[in-house]
Coordinates of C-alpha atoms in Angstrom, one line a residue:
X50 CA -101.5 189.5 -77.7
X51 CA -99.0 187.0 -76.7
X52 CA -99.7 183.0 -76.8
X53 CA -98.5 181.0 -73.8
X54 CA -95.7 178.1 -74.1
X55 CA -98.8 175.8 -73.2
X56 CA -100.5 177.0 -76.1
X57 CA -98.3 176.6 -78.9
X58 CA -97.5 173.2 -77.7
X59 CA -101.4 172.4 -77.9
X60 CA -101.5 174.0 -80.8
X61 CA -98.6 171.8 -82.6
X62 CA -100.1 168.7 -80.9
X63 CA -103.7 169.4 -82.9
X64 CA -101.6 170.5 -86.6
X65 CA -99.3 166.9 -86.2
X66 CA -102.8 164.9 -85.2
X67 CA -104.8 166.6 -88.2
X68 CA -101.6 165.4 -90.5
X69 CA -102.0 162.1 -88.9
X70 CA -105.6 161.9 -90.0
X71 CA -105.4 163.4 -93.4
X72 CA -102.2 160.6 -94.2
X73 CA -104.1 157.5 -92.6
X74 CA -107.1 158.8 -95.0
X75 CA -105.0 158.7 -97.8
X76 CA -103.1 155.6 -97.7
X77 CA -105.5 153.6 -96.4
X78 CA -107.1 153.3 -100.1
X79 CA -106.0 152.9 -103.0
X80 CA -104.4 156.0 -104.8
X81 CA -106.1 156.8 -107.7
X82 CA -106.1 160.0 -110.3
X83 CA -110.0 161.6 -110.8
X84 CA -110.3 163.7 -114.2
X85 CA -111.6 167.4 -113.6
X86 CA -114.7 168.2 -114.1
X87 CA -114.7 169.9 -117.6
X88 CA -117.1 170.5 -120.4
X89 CA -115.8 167.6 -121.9
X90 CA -116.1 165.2 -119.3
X91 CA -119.9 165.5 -119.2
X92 CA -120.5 164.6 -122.9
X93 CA -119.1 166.9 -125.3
X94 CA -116.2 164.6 -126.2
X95 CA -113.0 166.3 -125.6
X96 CA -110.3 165.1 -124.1
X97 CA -109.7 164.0 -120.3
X98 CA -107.4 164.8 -117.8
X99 CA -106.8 161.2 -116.8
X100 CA -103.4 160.2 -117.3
X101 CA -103.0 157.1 -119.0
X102 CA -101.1 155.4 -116.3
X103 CA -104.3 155.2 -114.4
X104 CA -106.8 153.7 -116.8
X105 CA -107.9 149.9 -115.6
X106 CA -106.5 150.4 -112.3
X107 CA -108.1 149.0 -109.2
X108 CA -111.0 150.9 -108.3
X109 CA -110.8 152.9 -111.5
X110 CA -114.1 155.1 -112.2
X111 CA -115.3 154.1 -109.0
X112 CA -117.1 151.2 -109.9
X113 CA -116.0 149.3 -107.0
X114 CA -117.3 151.5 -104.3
X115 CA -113.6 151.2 -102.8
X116 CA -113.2 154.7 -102.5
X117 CA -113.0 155.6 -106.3
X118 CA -114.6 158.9 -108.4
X119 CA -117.5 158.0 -107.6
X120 CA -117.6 159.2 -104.4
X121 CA -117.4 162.8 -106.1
X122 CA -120.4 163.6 -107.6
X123 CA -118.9 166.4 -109.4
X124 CA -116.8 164.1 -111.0
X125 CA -117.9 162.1 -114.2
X126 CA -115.4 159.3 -116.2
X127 CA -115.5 158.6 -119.6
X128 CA -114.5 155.2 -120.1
X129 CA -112.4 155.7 -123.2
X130 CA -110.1 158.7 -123.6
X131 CA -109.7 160.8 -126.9
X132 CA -107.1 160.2 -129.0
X133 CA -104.9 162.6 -130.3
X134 CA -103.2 160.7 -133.7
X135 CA -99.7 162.8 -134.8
X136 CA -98.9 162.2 -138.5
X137 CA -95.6 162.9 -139.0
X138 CA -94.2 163.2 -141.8
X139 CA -92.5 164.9 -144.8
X140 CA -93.6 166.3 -148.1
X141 CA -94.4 164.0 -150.9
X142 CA -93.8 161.0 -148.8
X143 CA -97.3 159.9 -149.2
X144 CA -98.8 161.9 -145.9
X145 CA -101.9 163.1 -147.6
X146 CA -102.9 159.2 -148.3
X147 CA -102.9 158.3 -144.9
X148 CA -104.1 161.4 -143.6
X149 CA -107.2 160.7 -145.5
X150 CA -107.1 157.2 -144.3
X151 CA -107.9 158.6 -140.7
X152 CA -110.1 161.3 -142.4
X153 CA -112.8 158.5 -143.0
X154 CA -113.4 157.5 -140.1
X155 CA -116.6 159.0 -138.6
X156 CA -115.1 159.3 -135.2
X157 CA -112.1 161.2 -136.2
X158 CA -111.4 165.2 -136.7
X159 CA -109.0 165.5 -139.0
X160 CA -106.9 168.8 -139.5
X161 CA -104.7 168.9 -142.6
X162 CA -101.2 170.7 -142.0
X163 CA -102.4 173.6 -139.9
X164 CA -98.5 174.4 -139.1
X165 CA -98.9 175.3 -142.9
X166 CA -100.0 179.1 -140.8
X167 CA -97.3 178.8 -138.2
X168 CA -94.8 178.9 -140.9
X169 CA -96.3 181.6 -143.0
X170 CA -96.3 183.7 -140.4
X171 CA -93.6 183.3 -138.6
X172 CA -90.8 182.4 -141.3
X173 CA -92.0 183.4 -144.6
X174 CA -91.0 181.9 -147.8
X175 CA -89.5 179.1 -145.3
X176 CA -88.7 175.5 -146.5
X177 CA -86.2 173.5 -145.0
X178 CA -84.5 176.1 -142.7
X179 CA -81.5 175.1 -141.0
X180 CA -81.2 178.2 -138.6
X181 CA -81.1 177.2 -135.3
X182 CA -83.1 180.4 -134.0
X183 CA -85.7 179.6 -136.8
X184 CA -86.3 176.3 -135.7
X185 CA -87.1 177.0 -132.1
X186 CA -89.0 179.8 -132.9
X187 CA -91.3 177.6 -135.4
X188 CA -91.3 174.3 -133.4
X189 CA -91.9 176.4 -130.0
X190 CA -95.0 177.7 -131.6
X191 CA -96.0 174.5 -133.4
X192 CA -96.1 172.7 -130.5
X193 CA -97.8 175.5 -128.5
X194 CA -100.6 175.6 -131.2
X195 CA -100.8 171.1 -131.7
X196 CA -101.3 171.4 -127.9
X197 CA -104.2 173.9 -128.3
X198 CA -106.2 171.7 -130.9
X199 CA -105.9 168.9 -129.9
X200 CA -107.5 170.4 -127.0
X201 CA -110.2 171.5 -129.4
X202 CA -109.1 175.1 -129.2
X203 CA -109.4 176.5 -132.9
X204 CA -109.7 180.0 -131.9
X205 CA -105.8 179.6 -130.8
X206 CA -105.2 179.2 -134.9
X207 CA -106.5 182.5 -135.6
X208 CA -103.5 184.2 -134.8
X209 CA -101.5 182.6 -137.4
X210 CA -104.3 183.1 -140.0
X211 CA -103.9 185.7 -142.7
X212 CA -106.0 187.9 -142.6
X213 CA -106.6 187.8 -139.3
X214 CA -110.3 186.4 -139.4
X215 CA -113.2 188.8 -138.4
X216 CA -115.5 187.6 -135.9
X217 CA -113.9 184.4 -136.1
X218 CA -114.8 183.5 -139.6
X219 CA -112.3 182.5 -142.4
X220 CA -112.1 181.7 -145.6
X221 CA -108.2 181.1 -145.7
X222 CA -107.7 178.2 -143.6
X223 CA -105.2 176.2 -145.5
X224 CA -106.8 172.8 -147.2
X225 CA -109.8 173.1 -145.0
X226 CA -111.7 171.3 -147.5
X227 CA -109.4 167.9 -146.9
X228 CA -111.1 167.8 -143.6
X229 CA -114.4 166.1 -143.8
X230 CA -115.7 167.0 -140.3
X231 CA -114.9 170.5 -141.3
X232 CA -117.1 170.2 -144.5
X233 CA -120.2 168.8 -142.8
X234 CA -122.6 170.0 -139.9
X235 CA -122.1 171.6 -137.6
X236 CA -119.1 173.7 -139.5
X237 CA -120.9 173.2 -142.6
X238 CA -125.0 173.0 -143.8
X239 CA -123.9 172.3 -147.5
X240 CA -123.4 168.4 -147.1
X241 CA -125.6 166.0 -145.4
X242 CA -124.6 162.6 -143.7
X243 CA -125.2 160.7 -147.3
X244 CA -122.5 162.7 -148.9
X245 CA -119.4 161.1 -147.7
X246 CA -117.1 161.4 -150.7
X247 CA -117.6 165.3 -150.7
X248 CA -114.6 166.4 -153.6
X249 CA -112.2 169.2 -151.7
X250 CA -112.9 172.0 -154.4
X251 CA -116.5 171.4 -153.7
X252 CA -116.3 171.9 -150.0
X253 CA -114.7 175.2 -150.7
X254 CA -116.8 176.5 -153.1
X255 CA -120.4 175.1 -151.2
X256 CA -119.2 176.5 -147.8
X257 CA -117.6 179.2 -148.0
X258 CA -116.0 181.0 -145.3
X259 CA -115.7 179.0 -142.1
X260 CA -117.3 179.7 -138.7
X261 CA -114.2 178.9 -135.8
X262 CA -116.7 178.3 -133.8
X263 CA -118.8 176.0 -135.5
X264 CA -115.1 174.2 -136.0
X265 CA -114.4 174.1 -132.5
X266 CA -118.2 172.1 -132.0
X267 CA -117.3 170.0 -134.9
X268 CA -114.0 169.1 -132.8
X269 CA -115.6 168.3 -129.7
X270 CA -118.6 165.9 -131.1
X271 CA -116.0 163.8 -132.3
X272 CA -114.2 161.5 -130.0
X273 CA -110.9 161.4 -131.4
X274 CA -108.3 163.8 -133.0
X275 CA -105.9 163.5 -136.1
X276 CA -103.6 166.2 -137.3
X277 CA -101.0 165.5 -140.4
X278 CA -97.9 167.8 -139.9
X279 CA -95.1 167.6 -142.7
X280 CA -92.7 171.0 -140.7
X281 CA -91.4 168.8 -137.9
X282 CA -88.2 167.3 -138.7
X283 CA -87.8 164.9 -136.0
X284 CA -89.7 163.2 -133.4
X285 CA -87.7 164.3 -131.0
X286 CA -88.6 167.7 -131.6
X287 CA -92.2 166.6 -130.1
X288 CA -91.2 165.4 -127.0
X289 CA -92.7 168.1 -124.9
X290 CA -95.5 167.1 -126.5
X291 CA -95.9 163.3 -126.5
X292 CA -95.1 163.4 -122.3
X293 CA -97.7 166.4 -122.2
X294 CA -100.0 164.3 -119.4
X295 CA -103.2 166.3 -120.6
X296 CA -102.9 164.5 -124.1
X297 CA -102.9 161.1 -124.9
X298 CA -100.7 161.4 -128.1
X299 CA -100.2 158.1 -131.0
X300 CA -97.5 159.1 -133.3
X301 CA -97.4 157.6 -136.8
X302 CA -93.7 158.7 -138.4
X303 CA -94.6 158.1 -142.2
X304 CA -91.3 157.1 -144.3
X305 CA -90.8 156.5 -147.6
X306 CA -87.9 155.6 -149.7
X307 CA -86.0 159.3 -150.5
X308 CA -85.1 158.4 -153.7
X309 CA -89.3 158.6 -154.4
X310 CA -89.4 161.6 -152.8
X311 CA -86.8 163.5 -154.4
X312 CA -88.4 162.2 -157.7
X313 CA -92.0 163.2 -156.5
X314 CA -90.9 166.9 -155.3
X315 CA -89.3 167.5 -159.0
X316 CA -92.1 167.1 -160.3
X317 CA -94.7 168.5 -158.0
X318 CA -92.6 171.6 -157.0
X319 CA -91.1 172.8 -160.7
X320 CA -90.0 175.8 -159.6
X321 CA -88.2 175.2 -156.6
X322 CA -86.3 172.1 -157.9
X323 CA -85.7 173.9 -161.6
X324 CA -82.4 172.5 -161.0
X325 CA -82.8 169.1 -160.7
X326 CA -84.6 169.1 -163.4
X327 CA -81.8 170.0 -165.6
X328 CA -79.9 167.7 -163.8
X329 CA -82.1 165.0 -164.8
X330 CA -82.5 166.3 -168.4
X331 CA -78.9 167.0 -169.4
X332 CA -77.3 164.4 -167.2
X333 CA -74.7 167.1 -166.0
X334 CA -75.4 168.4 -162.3
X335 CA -75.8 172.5 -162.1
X336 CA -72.6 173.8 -160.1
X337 CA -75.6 175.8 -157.8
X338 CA -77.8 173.2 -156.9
X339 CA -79.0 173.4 -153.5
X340 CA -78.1 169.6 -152.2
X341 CA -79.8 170.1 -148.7
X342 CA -82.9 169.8 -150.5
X343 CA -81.9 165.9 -150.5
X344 CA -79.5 165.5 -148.1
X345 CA -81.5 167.5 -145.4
X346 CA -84.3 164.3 -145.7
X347 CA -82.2 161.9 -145.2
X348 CA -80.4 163.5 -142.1
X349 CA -83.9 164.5 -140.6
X350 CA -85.3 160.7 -141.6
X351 CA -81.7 159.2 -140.0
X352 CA -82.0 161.0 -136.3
X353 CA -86.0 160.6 -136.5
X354 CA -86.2 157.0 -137.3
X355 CA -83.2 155.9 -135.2
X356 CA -84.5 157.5 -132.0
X357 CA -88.1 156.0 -132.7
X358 CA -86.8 152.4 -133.2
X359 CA -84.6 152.8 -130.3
X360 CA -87.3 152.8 -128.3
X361 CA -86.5 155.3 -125.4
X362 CA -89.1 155.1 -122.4
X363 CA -91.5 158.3 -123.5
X364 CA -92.7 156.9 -126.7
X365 CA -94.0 154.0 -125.2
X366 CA -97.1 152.8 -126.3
X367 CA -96.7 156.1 -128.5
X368 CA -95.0 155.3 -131.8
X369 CA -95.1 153.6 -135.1
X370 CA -93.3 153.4 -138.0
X371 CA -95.0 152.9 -141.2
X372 CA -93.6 152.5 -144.9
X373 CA -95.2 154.1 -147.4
X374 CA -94.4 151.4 -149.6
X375 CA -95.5 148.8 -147.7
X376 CA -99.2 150.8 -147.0
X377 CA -99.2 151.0 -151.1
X378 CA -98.8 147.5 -151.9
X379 CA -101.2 146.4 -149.0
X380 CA -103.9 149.2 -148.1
X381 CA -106.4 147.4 -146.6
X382 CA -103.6 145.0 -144.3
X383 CA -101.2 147.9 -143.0
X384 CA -104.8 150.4 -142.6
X385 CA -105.7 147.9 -140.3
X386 CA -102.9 147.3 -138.4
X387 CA -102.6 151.3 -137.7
X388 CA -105.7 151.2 -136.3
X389 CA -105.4 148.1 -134.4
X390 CA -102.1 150.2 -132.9
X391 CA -104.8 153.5 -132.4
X392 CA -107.1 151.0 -130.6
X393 CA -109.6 152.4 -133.3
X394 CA -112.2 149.8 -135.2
X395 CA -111.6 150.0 -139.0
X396 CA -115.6 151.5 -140.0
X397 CA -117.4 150.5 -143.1
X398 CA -116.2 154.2 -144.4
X399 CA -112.9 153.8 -144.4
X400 CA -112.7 150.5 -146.0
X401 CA -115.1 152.3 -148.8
X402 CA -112.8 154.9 -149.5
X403 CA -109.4 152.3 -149.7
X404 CA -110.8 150.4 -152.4
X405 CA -112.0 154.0 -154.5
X406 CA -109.1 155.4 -153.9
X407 CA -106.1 152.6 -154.6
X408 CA -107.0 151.3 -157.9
X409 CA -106.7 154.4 -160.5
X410 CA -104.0 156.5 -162.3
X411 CA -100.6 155.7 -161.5
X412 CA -99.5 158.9 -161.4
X413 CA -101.7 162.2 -160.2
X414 CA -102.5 165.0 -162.8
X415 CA -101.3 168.2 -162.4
X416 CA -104.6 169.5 -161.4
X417 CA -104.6 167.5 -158.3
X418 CA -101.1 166.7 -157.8
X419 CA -102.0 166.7 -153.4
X420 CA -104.8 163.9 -154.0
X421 CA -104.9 160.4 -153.5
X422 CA -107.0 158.6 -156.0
X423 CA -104.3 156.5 -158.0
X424 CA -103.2 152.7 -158.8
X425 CA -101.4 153.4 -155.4
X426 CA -98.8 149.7 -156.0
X427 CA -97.6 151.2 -158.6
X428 CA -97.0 154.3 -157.9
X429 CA -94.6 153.5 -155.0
X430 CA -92.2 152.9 -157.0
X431 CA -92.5 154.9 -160.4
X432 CA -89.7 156.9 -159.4
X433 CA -87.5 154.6 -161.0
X434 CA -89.0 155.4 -164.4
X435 CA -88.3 159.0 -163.9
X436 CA -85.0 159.3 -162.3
X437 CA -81.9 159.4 -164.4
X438 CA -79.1 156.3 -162.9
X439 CA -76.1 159.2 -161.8
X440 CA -79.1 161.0 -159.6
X441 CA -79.8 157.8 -158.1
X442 CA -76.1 157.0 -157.3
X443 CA -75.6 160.1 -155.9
X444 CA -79.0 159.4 -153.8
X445 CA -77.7 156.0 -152.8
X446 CA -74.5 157.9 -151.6
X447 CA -75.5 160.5 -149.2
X448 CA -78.7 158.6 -148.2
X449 CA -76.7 155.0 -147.8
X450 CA -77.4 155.1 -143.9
X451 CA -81.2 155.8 -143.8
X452 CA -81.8 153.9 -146.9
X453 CA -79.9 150.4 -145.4
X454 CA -82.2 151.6 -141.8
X455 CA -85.5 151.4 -143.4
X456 CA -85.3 148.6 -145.4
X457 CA -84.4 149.9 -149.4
X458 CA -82.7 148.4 -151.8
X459 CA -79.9 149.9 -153.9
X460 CA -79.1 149.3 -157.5
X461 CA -76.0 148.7 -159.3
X462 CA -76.8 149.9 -162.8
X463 CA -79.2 150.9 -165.1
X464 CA -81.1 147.7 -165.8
X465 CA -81.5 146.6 -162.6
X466 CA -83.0 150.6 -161.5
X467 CA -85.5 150.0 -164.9
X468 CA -86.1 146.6 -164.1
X469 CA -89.5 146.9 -162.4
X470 CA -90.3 143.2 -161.8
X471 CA -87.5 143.3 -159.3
X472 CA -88.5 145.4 -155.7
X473 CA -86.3 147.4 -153.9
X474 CA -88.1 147.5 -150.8
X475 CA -87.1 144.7 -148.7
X476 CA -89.3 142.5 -147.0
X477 CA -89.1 143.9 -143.5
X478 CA -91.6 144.6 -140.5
X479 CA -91.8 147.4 -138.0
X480 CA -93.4 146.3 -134.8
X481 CA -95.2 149.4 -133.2
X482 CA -93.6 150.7 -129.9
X483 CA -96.4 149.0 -126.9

C-alpha cells in the first residue's frame, strides 16, 4: 500500500513535534546521571555506577524534588561510593606493610597480589620480562581481572588458579591468609569478630580450602576495596583502568629508595640474586650478572613517578605518592594522611595494629621474611649496613635520575654510607594529586 504526499508530510510534522517534546523535557531540568539499579545499589555494598563527576551536584539523589532519581522508584542512591584503593608497587619496597595498613580497617577487602595467578599462568617462571608481547599479554589480562574484583567478581580469578578449583573451592589462592576479610565469616567460621590479629599460617591451616563464593559475599558486605599489585611497572600501564567510569579507582604508587630494595631482594630471593651476593662478598662483580635486575627498577620507578607527579588530567583526584621511608619513620602521621587522601576515617583497628607492628626486630627472620612486625625506623635504612660501597656507587650511577626525583641522598664514601646518624632521605613532601 502506497502513502500519500499528505501523509508523509503529517507524518514528519508528528516525529519533529515528538523531538521537540522529548528535548524541552530534557533541558528543561537539570542533567543529572541515575546509577542502575544493581544488587549493589539496594544494600549489598558494591560498587555504583555513578560517575564521580556527578556526586554533590544539584539535585543529586533526588533530594530536592527537582526532577532527580527520585522520581524513579527503581532507582536507589548510595550516598557514598565504594572505593577501589590500587597499591602499586614493587617487590621488597615495603608493599606488604601498607597493604596490611588498609587490611585493618573493618570496612576494607583486601586482596594480596592476586596477579601473583595471572603471571603463573600466563608467563611462567616470569620476573621482570621485558618482551613487549609478554607485557601486553600480562597487563591486558591483569587489568581485565583488577576490573572484575573490584567489581566483586572472584569467580573471574578462577581461571588463573591452579588447579582449576572444583565447584569453586580452592585451597591455592596465593597469600589468602594476608587477607583478613577472607579469614573471617562469611568466607571463614574459624575466627570470630574478637580475633582481629588472626597470624597468616593460622588462617590457612583453620580454614582450609576457600569457598569463591563465600569470598565474593565477603567482598560485597564490605564497603570498600584494596588490592596490592607488585607486576605493574608503571602507572601508565593502568590508565584504561583509572578512567574506567564504573570504578572509582585511588592509586597509592609505593616508592622506596632502590638502593634498599636491591639490598632487601639479596637477601630475601637467594637464589635468584646468587650473583650479587658474590658481588657483595668478594667485592669483584660476576662478568654474568643480570644488571636489569637493578636497572629495570629504576627505569620502571623513573617513567612511573615522573608521569604521576606530572599530574596529567586522568589521575586527578586519583594518585599519591608515598615513601616508604617516610611511612617508616612516621606510621601513625603518613597512615593518616593516606586515608585522609582515601576519604577513609583512620578506625581504632588500624591504629592497634601500627603500634604492634612498628616497634620489633629490625630485620624479619627468614621464616617470615613477607611480614611486617619489625622496629620499622630502622629498618628503612639498614641497607646501608649490608651493602658493600662499589655496589652502592654503581647503584648511585644508573639510578642517579630516580634517586635525585624522589628525594635520596647519595654518599661519597664509605663513612658517610656507615654513618647512620646521618639520613639520606631528604626532607621532602609529596602533595596527593586532588
Amino acid at each position: 500500500m502506497q502513502c500519500s504526499w499528505k501523509a508523509v508530510i503529517l507524518l514528519a510534522l508528528a516525529s519533529i513535534a515528538i523531538q521537540y517534546t522529548a528535548i524541552r523535557t530534557l533541558t528543561s531540568k537539570p542533567f543529572q546521571l541515575c546509577p542502575l539499579p544493581s544488587p549493589q545499589n539496594c544494600g549489598l555494598g558494591g560498587q555504583e555506577t555513578e560517575p564521580p563527576f556527578e556526586r554533590g551536584t544539584a539535585g543529586g539523589g533526588g533530594g530536592g524534588g527537582g526532577g532527580g532519581c527520585d522520581d524513579y522508584p527503581y532507582f536507589s542512591v548510595n550516598a557514598t561510593r565504594k572505593t577501589h584503593i590500587l597499591v602499586l608497587a614493587t617487590t621488597r619496597s615495603g608493599s606488604s606493610f601498607v597493604g596490611q595498613l588498609l587490611n585493618q580497617h573493618q570496612e576494607v577487602f583486601y586482596l594480596f597480589e592476586p596477579l601473583y595467578h595471572v603471571q603463573t599462568t600466563l608467563i611462567p617462571r616470569l620476573s621482570h620480562s621485558r618482551n613487549a608481547a609478554d607485557r601486553r599479554v600480562m597487563l591486558g589480562a591483569s587489568r581485565d581481572l583488577l576490573r572484575s574484583l573490584y567489581d566483586c567478581d572472584l569467580y573471574f580469578l578462577e581461571s588463573y588458579i591452579k588447579p582449576t578449583p572444583a565447584n569453586h573451592t580452592t585451597d591455592k589462592l596465593f597469600r589468602r591468609g594476608a587477607s583478613r576479610a577472607l579469614c573471617q565469616q562469611p568466607a571463614c567460621d574459624a575466627f570470630g569478630p574478637a580475633d582481629v590479629n588472626v597470624e597468616e599460617g593460622d588462617c590457612v591451616k583453620k580454614c582450609a580450602t576457600l569457598n569463591m563464593t563465600l569470598a565474593t559475599d565477603a567482598c560485597r558486605e564490605k564497603r570498600h576495596v584494596a588490592i596490592k599489585i607488585v607486576r605493574v611497572p608503571e602507572i601508565g600501564d593502568l590508565r584504561a583502568l583509572v578512567e574506567d567510569p564504573r570504578l572509582n579507582i585511588k592509586v597509592i604508587q609505593l616508592v622506596r629508595d632502590p638502593r634498599g630494595i636491591l639490598s632487601s631482594r639479596i637477601e630475601t630471593f637467594r637464589d635468584t640474586y646468587r650473583l650479587w651476593r658474590i658481588w657483595r662478598a668478594t667485592g669483584r662483580r660476576p662478568y654474568n650478572l643480570d644488571l636489569s635486575q637493578l636497572t629495570v627498577v629504576c627505569e620502571d620507578f623513573l617513567s612511573s613517578v615522573s608521569t604521576g607527579l606530572g599530574r596529567p588530567y586522568w589521575l586527578k583526584g586519583k594518585y599519591m605518592l608515598v615513601r616508604y621511608e617516610d611511612l617508616a619513620r612516621n606510621p601513625l602521621l603518613k597512615t593518616k594522611e593516606i586515608y585522609d587522601y582515601l576519604g577513609l576515617p583512620v578506625d581504632k583497628n588500624v591504629e592497634d595494629w601500627i603500634h604492634a607492628n612498628t616497634r620489633g626486630s629490625s630485620e624479619p627472620s627468614a621464616k617470615h621474611k613477607f611480614g611486617t612486625v619489625r622496629d620499622s625506623a630502622a629498618n628503612a635504612e639498614s641497607w646501608r649496613l649490608k651493602l658493600s660501597y662499589d655496589m652502592v656507587q654503581y647503584t648511585q650511577t644508573v639510578c642517579q635520575k630516580v634517586l635525585h626525583q624522589l628525594g635520596y641522598k647519595a654518599v661519597k664514601s664509605v663513612e658517610e654510607l656507615k654513618n647512620m646518624s646521618l639520613s639520606l632521605v631528604q626532607d621532602k613532601t609529596f602533595v596527593p594529586f586532588l
